[in-house]
XYZ file of C-alpha atoms in Angstrom:
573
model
C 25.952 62.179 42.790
C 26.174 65.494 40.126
C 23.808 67.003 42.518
C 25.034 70.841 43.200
C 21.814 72.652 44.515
C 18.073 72.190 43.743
C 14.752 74.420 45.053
C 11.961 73.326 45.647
C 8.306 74.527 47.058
C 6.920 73.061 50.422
C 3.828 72.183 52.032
C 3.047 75.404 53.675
C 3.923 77.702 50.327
C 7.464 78.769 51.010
C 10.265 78.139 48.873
C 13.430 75.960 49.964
C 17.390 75.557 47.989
C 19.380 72.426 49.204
C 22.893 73.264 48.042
C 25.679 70.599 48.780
C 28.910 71.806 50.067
C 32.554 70.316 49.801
C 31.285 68.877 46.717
C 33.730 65.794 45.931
C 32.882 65.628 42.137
C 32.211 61.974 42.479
C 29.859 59.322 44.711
C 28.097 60.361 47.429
C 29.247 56.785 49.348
C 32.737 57.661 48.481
C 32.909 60.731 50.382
C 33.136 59.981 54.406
C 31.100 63.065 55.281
C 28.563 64.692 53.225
C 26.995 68.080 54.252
C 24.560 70.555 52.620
C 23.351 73.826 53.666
C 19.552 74.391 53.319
C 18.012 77.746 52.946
C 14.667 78.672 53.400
C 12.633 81.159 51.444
C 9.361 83.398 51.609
C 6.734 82.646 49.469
C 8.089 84.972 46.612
C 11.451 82.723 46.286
C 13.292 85.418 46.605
C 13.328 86.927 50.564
C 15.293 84.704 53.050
C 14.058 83.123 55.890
C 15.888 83.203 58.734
C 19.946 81.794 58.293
C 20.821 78.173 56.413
C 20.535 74.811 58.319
C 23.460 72.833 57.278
C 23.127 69.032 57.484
C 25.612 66.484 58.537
C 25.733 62.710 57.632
C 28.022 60.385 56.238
C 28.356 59.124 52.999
C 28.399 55.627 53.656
C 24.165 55.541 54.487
C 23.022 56.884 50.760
C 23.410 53.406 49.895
C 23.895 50.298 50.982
C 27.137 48.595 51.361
C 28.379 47.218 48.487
C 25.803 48.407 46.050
C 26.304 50.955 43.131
C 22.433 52.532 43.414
C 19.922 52.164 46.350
C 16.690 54.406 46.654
C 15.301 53.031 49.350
C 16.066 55.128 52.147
C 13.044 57.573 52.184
C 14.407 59.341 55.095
C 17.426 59.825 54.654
C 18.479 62.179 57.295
C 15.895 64.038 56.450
C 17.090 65.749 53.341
C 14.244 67.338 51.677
C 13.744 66.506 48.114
C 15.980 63.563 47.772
C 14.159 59.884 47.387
C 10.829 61.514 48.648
C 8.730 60.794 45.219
C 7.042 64.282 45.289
C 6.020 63.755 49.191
C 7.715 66.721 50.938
C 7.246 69.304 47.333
C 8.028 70.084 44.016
C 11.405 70.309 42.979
C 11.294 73.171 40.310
C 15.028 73.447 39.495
C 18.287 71.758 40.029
C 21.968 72.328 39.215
C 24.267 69.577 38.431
C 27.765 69.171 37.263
C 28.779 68.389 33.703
C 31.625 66.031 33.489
C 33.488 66.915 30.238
C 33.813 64.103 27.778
C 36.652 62.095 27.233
C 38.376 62.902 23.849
C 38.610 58.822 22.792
C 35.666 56.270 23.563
C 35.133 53.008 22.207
C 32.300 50.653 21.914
C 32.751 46.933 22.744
C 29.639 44.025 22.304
C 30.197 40.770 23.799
C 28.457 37.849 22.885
C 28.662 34.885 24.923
C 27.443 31.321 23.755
C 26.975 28.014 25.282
C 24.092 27.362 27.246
C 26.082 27.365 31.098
C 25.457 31.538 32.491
C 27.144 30.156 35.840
C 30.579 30.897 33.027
C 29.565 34.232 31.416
C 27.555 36.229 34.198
C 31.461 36.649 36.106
C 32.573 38.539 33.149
C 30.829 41.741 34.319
C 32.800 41.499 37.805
C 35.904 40.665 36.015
C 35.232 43.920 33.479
C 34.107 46.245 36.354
C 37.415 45.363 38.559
C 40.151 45.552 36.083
C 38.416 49.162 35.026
C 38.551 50.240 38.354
C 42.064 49.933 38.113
C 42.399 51.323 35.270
C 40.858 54.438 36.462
C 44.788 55.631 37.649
C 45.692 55.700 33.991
C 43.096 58.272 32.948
C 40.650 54.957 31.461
C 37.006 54.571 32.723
C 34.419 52.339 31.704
C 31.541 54.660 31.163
C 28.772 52.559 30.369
C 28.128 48.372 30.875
C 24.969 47.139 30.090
C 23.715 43.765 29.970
C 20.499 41.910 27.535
C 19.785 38.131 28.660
C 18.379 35.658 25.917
C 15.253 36.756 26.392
C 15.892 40.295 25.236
C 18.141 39.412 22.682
C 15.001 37.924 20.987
C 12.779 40.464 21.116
C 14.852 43.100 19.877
C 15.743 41.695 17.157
C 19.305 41.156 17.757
C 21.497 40.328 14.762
C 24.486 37.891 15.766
C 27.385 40.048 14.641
C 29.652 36.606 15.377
C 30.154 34.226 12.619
C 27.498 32.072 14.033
C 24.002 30.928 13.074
C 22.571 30.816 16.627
C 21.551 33.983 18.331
C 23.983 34.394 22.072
C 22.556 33.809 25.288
C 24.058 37.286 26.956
C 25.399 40.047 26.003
C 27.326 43.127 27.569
C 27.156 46.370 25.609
C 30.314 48.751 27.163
C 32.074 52.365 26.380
C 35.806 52.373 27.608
C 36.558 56.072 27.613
C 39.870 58.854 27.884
C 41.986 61.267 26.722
C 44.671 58.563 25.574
C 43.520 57.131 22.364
C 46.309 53.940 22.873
C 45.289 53.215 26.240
C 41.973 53.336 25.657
C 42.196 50.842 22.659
C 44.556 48.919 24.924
C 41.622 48.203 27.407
C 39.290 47.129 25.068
C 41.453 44.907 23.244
C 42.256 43.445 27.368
C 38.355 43.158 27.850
C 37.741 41.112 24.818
C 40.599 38.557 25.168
C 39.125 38.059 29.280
C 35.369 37.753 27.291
C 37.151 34.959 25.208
C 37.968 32.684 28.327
C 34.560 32.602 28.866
C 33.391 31.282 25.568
C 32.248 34.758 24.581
C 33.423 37.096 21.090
C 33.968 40.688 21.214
C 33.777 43.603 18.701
C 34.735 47.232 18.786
C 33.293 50.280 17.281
C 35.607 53.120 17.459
C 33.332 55.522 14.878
C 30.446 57.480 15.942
C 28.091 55.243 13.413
C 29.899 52.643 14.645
C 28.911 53.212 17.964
C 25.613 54.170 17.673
C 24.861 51.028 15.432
C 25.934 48.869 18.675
C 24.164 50.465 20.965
C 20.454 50.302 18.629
C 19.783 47.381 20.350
C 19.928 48.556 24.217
C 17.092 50.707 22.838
C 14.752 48.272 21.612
C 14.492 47.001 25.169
C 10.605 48.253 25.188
C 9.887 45.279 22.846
C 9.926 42.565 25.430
C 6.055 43.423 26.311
C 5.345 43.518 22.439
C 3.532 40.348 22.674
C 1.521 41.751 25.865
C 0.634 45.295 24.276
C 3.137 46.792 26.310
C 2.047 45.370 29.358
C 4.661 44.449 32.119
C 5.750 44.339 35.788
C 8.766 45.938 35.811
C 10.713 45.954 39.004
C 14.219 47.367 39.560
C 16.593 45.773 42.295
C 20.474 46.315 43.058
C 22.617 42.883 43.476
C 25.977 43.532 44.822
C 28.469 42.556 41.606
C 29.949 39.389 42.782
C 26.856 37.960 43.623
C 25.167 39.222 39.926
C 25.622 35.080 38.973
C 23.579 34.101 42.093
C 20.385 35.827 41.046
C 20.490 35.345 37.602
C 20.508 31.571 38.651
C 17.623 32.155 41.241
C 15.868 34.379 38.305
C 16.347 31.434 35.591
C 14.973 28.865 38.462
C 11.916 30.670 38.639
C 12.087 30.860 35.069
C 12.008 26.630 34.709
C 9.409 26.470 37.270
C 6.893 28.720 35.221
C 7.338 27.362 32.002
C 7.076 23.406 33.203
C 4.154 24.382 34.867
C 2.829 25.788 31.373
C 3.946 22.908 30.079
C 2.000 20.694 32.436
C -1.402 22.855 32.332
C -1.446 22.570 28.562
C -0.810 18.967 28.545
C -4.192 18.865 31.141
C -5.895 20.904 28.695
C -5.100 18.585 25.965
C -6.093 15.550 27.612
C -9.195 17.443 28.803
C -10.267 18.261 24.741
C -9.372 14.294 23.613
C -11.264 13.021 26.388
C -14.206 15.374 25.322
C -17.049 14.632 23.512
C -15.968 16.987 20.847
C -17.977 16.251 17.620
C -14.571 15.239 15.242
C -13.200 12.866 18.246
C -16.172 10.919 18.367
C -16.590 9.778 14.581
C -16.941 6.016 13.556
C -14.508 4.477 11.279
C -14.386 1.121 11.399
C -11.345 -0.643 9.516
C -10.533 -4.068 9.200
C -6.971 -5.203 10.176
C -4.669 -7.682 8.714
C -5.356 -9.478 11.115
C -9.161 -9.981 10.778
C -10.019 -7.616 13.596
C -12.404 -4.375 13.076
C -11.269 -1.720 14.916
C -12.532 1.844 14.696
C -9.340 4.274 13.519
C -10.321 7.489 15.301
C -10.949 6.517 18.389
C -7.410 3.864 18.535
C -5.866 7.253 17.520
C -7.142 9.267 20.198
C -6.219 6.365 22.825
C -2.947 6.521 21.299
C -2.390 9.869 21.470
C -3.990 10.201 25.489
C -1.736 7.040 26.176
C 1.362 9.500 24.615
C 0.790 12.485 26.707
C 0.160 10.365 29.903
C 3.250 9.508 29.131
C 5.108 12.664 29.300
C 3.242 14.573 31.113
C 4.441 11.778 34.342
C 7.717 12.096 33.234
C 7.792 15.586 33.115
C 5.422 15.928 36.634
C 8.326 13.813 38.028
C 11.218 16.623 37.147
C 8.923 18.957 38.320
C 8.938 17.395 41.485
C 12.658 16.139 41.956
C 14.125 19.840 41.444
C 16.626 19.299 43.947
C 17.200 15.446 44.050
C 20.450 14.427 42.612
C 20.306 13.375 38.897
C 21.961 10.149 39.572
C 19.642 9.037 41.511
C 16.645 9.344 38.449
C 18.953 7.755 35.618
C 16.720 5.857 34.181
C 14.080 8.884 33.798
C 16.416 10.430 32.070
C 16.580 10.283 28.148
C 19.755 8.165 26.939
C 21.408 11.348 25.882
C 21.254 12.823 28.618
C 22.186 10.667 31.338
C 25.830 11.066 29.745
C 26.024 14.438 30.380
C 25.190 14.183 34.095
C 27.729 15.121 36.117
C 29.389 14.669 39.972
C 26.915 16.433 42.356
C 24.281 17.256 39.779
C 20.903 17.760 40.857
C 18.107 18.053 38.233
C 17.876 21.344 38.296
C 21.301 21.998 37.429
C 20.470 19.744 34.151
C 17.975 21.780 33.035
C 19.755 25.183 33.884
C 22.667 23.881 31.649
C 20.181 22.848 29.332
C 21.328 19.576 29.122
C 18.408 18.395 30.017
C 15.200 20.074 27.485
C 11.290 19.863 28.254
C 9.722 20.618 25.382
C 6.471 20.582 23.325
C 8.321 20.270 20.081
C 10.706 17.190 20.798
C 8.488 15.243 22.952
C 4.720 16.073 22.272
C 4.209 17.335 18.654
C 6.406 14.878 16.533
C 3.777 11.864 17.874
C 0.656 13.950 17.353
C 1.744 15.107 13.478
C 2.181 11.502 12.695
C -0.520 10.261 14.640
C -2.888 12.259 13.589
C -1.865 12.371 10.117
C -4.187 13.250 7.348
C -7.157 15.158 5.825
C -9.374 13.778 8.113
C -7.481 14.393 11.260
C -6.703 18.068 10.636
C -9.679 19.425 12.907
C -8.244 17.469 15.783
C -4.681 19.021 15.058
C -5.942 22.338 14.809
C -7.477 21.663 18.473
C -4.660 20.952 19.825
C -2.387 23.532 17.756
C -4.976 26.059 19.749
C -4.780 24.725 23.072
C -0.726 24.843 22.902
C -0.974 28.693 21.709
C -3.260 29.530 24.214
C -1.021 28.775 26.728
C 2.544 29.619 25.670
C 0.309 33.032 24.729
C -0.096 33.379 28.434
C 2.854 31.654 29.959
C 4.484 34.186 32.274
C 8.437 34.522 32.315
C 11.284 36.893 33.958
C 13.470 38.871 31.748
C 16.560 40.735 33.005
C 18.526 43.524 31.381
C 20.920 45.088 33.800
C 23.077 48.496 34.466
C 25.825 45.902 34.633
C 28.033 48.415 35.904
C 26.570 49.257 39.460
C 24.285 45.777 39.403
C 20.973 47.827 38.440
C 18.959 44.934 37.167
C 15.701 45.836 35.762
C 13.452 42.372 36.084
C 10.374 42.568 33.542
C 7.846 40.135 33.809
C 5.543 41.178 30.650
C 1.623 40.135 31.540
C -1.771 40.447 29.906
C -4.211 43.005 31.663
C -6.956 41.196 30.965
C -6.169 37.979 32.637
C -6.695 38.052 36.254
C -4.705 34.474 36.705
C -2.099 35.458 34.940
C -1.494 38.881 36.972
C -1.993 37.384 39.979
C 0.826 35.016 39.261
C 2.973 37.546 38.372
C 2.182 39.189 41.605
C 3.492 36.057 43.657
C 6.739 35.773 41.127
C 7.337 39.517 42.204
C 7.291 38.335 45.961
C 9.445 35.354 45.240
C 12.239 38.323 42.947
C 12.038 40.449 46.056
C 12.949 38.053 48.483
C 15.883 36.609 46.124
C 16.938 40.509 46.093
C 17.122 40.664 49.537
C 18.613 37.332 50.550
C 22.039 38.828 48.556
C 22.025 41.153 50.030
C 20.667 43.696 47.479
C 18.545 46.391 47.315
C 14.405 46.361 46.165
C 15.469 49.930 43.958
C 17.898 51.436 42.101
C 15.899 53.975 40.036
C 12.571 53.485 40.003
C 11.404 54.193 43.668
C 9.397 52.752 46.013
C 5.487 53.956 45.848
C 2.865 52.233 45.974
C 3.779 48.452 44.648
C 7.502 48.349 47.125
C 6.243 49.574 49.766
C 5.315 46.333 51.047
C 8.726 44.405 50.758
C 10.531 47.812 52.400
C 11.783 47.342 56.144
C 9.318 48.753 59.020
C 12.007 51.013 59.922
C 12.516 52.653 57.036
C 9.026 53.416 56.861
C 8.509 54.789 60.720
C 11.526 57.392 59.943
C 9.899 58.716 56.928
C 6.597 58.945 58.689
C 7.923 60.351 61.214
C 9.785 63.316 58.439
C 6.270 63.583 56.697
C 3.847 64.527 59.357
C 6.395 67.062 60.287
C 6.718 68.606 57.375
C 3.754 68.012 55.216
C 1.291 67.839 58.516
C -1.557 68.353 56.174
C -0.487 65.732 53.739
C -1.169 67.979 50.711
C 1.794 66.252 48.666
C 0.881 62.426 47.605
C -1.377 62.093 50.421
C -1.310 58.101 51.296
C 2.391 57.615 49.430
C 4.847 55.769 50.833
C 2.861 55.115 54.007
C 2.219 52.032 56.091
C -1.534 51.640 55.071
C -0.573 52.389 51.514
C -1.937 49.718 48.612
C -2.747 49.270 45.012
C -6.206 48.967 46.003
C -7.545 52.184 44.624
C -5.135 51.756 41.867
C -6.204 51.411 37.920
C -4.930 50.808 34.788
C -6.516 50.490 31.505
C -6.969 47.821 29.653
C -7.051 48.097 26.128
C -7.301 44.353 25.308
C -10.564 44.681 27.251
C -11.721 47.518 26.016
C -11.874 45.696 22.308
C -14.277 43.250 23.815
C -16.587 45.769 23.722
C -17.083 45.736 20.079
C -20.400 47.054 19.533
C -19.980 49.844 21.611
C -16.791 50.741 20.055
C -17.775 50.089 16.145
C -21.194 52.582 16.768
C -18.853 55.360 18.443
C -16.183 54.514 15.953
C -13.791 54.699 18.735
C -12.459 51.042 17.885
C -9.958 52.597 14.678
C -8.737 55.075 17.450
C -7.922 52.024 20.355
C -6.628 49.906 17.275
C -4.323 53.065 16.811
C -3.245 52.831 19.962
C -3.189 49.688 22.124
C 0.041 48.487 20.491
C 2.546 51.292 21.642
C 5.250 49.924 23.596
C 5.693 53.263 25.645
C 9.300 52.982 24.794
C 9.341 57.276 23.801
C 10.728 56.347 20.341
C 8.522 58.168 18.456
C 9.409 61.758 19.935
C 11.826 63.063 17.378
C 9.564 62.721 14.405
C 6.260 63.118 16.020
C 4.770 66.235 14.764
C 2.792 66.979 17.988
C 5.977 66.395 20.345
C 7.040 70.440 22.019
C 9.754 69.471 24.568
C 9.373 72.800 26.394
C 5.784 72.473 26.689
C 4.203 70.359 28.961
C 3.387 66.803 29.285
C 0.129 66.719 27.299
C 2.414 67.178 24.111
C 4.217 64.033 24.635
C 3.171 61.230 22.422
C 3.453 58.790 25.124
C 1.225 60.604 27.828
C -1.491 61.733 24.812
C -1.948 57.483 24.078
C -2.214 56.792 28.060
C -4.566 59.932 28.069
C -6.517 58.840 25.301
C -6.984 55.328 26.838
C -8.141 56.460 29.547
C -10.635 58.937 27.931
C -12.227 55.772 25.872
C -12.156 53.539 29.424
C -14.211 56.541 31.005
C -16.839 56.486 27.556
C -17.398 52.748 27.506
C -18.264 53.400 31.865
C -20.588 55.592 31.632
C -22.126 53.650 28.605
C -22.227 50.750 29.914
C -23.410 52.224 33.380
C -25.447 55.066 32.840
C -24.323 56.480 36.128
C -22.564 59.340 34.117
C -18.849 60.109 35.141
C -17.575 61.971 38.166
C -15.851 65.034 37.626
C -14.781 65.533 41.286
């Protein structure tokens, strides 16, 4: 959109500039036809060659209808440079416009409560289309940005509310312009709309202020802490008014992995008390009041099988009955419950409002702590403690933090590297996130691109176009040969895995190379450590960023633990 000119070097050596013209100072979509004028160069960049080629096209195909970002025209009227991910040349400068700064902005944080989204996710729309009006009285909302409850965890968020519960959303905004009293009057109109949907606003109006508000937007990183920064993370575009929609489709998904957590760990449990595990099978006979002997470990262990039989066929039964109305399973539901069902209900709305709960900690480990209470018991509890970390270790979930503003929603599903099951499941969740995309008519990018993991949910068409572009200007395929092509895959693909790599403890300890992964497996990648690392040169080039020295160095230990392990030596080719 700031675009003015950028140059770039082809294929064949000679230089290119794209320069738009008629420049409308805003959105590409908004403007009904957008031309540019593209001049080609020798190969010393600086001779001409031949007379400009201006190109036509209207503004409404950069995006999609309806949608604030969409990268996924490759093509794109063949427009060299833009959307082609480095597969038509380098772009080696660019001009853009500066918009000045407004001389008043304020900061608002909304924090909505109450466990129904359906009520808070409207508030962006609501925001977004009374700014848009207000855009005639010199007021623009120059920055929304959403955190669900899963980010709010891991960043740490402090509840700046009078509350002692953390919120389940919140939208981060800047209303901004060059009238101090209508600016404040906009904020003041956003918070009281935020307050009709159970939700509390603030306002920072100083430049601590501000910055202190906006802390937490840059935590984000920390949602793959757990998985050693480790994480699918795919960008879509959901028209506004349908935002609600797929966070509802995003938290279904979300039920549906963690009951089926739920229920594999329950398996696993009954698998270990049905075992012949050395501190389930002791004798202790006692003699009851009643004159019976009876031996107290293993009644315990029946007990406690008996339990999670129990539970784990009532939970097996939600699982199942997803979309059957509620009223129709009553009497599976707890007492509580059942009261709060109401007209047209399935179970899945239940558990979305979280009226309904399935978990470990009100159903499962209350009856196991007094069960299996005692000195003697505590290896069996510590069995089972295990199993139940194992598997909420590795239980997979969706996390969404959004560009609220233009619907950018970045979906993060954090993963271990080392567990093949686990990324594999991820893989299908990304399948199931791409096709809810799509069905609303969204977009599968905003910013990220397509590559080599999209290029598989990107329409046929799309693809033949840019083929088409590629072979006729990059005929050799010198730039990303195999990107964004049919054939494409992730096949030849690799990452690292530093959680593997520690496996290989002997290896590591007698090169002394396991202090050095230790040093570095945890990094989040979030950049944060740029402005005080002593190594980090801006102007220099990428090896002196801390971020690309760790994924360098990871690599360099992956490539010493091959060829030790191999002997084949390393190819240099």
């Amino acid at each position: 959109d700031n675009l003015i000119s950028w140059k770039m070097v082809m294929p064949d050596g000679r230089w290119l500039e794209v320069t738009r013209l008629n420049h409308n100072q805003g959105k590409l979509h908004d403007q009904k036809t957008v031309r540019f004028a593209v001049q080609w160069f020798k190969r010393d960049g600086l001779s001409k060659d031949g007379d400009p080629t201006i190109l036509e096209m209207p503004g409404e195909m950069f995006r999609k209808h309806g949608l604030g970002k969409d990268v996924t025209d490759k093509f794109l009227a063949g427009l060299p440079g833009a959307q082609k991910e480095g597969c038509d040349g380098i772009i080696t400068s660019a001009r853009f416009i500066l918009h000045r700064m407004p001389a008043y902005t304020r900061t608002f944080c909304l924090e909505f409560f109450g466990h129904d989204l359906s009520e808070a996710v409207p508030a962006i729309v609501e925001i977004t289309d009374y700014m848009e009006k207000k855009r005639a009285e010199g007021v623009v909302l120059s920055g929304l940005e959403h955190l669900d409850e899963r980010y709010i965890k891991a960043v740490k968020y402090n509840t700046k509310a009078d509350r002692r519960e953390l919120p389940k959303m919140i939208l981060l905004g800047d209303v901004s312009g060059d009238n101090g009293y209508e600016v404040a009057k906009a904020v003041e109109e956003i918070i009281a709309m935020a307050r009709q949907r159970n939700a509390e606003g603030f306002v920072a109006i100083t430049e601590e202020a501000r910055r202190k508000f906006w802390a937490d937007r840059s935590r984000t990183a920390a949602i793959s802490a757990h998985t050693n920064a480790f994480k699918i993370n795919e960008d879509v575009v959901i028209p506004l008014h349908r935002l609600n929609e797929y966070n509802t489709g995003v938290e279904k998904i979300n039920i549906e992995l963690s009951l089926d957590n739920k229920l594999a760990c329950l398996d696993a449990q009954l698998a270990y008390l049905r075992s012949d595990a050395p501190e389930l099978n002791q004798t202790e006979c006692i003699e009851t009041g009643e004159g019976k002997i009876e031996d107290l470990v293993q009644h315990r262990v029946q007990a406690a099988i008996d339990h999670l039989e129990r539970v784990r066929g009532r939970w097996q039964l939600w699982r199942d009955q997803f979309e059957t109305p509620a009223i129709q399973l009553l009497e599976q539901l707890p007492s509580p419950v059942r009261e709060r069902v109401r007209e047209g209900d399935t179970m899945m709305d239940l558990l979305l409002r979280r009226d309904l709960l399935v978990k470990f900690k009100l159903d499962v480990v209350p009856f196991m702590r007094d069960n299996f209470m005692g000195f003697d018991f505590e290896p069996i509890m510590a069995r089972l403690r295990a199993i139940h970390a194992q598997y909420k270790h590795t239980r997979l979930f969706v996390a969404l933090h959004m560009h609220a503003g233009d619907g950018n929603v970045h979906t993060n599903i954090p993963v271990h590297s080392d567990n093949y099951a686990m990324l594999r499941k991820a893989d299908e969740v990304v399948d199931r996130v791409m096709a809810l995309a799509l069905s609303l008519d969204g977009a599968i990018s905003g910013e990220h691109g397509i590559g080599l993991t999209k290029i598989k949910y990107l329409e046929p068409e799309k693809i033949d176009k840019f083929v088409e572009y590629k072979r006729k200007i990059d005929p050799d395929n010198v730039f990303n040969p195999g990107k964004l092509m049919p054939d494409s895959s992730l096949e030849l693909a690799y990452t690292p895995s530093l959680t593997l790599v520690e496996q290989e403890a002997l290896i590591l300890e007698a090169s002394d190379l396991d202090a050095l992964n230790n040093e570095i497996r945890h990094c989040l990648r979030c950049g944060k450590c740029k402005p005080v690392c002593q190594t980090h040169i801006p102007r220099a080039n990428l090896l002196y960023s801390p971020r690309n020295k760790i994924l360098a160095t990871g690599a360099v230990i992956e490539a010493f633990l091959y060829e030790e392990q191999t002997r084949r030596g390393i190819s240099l080719r």
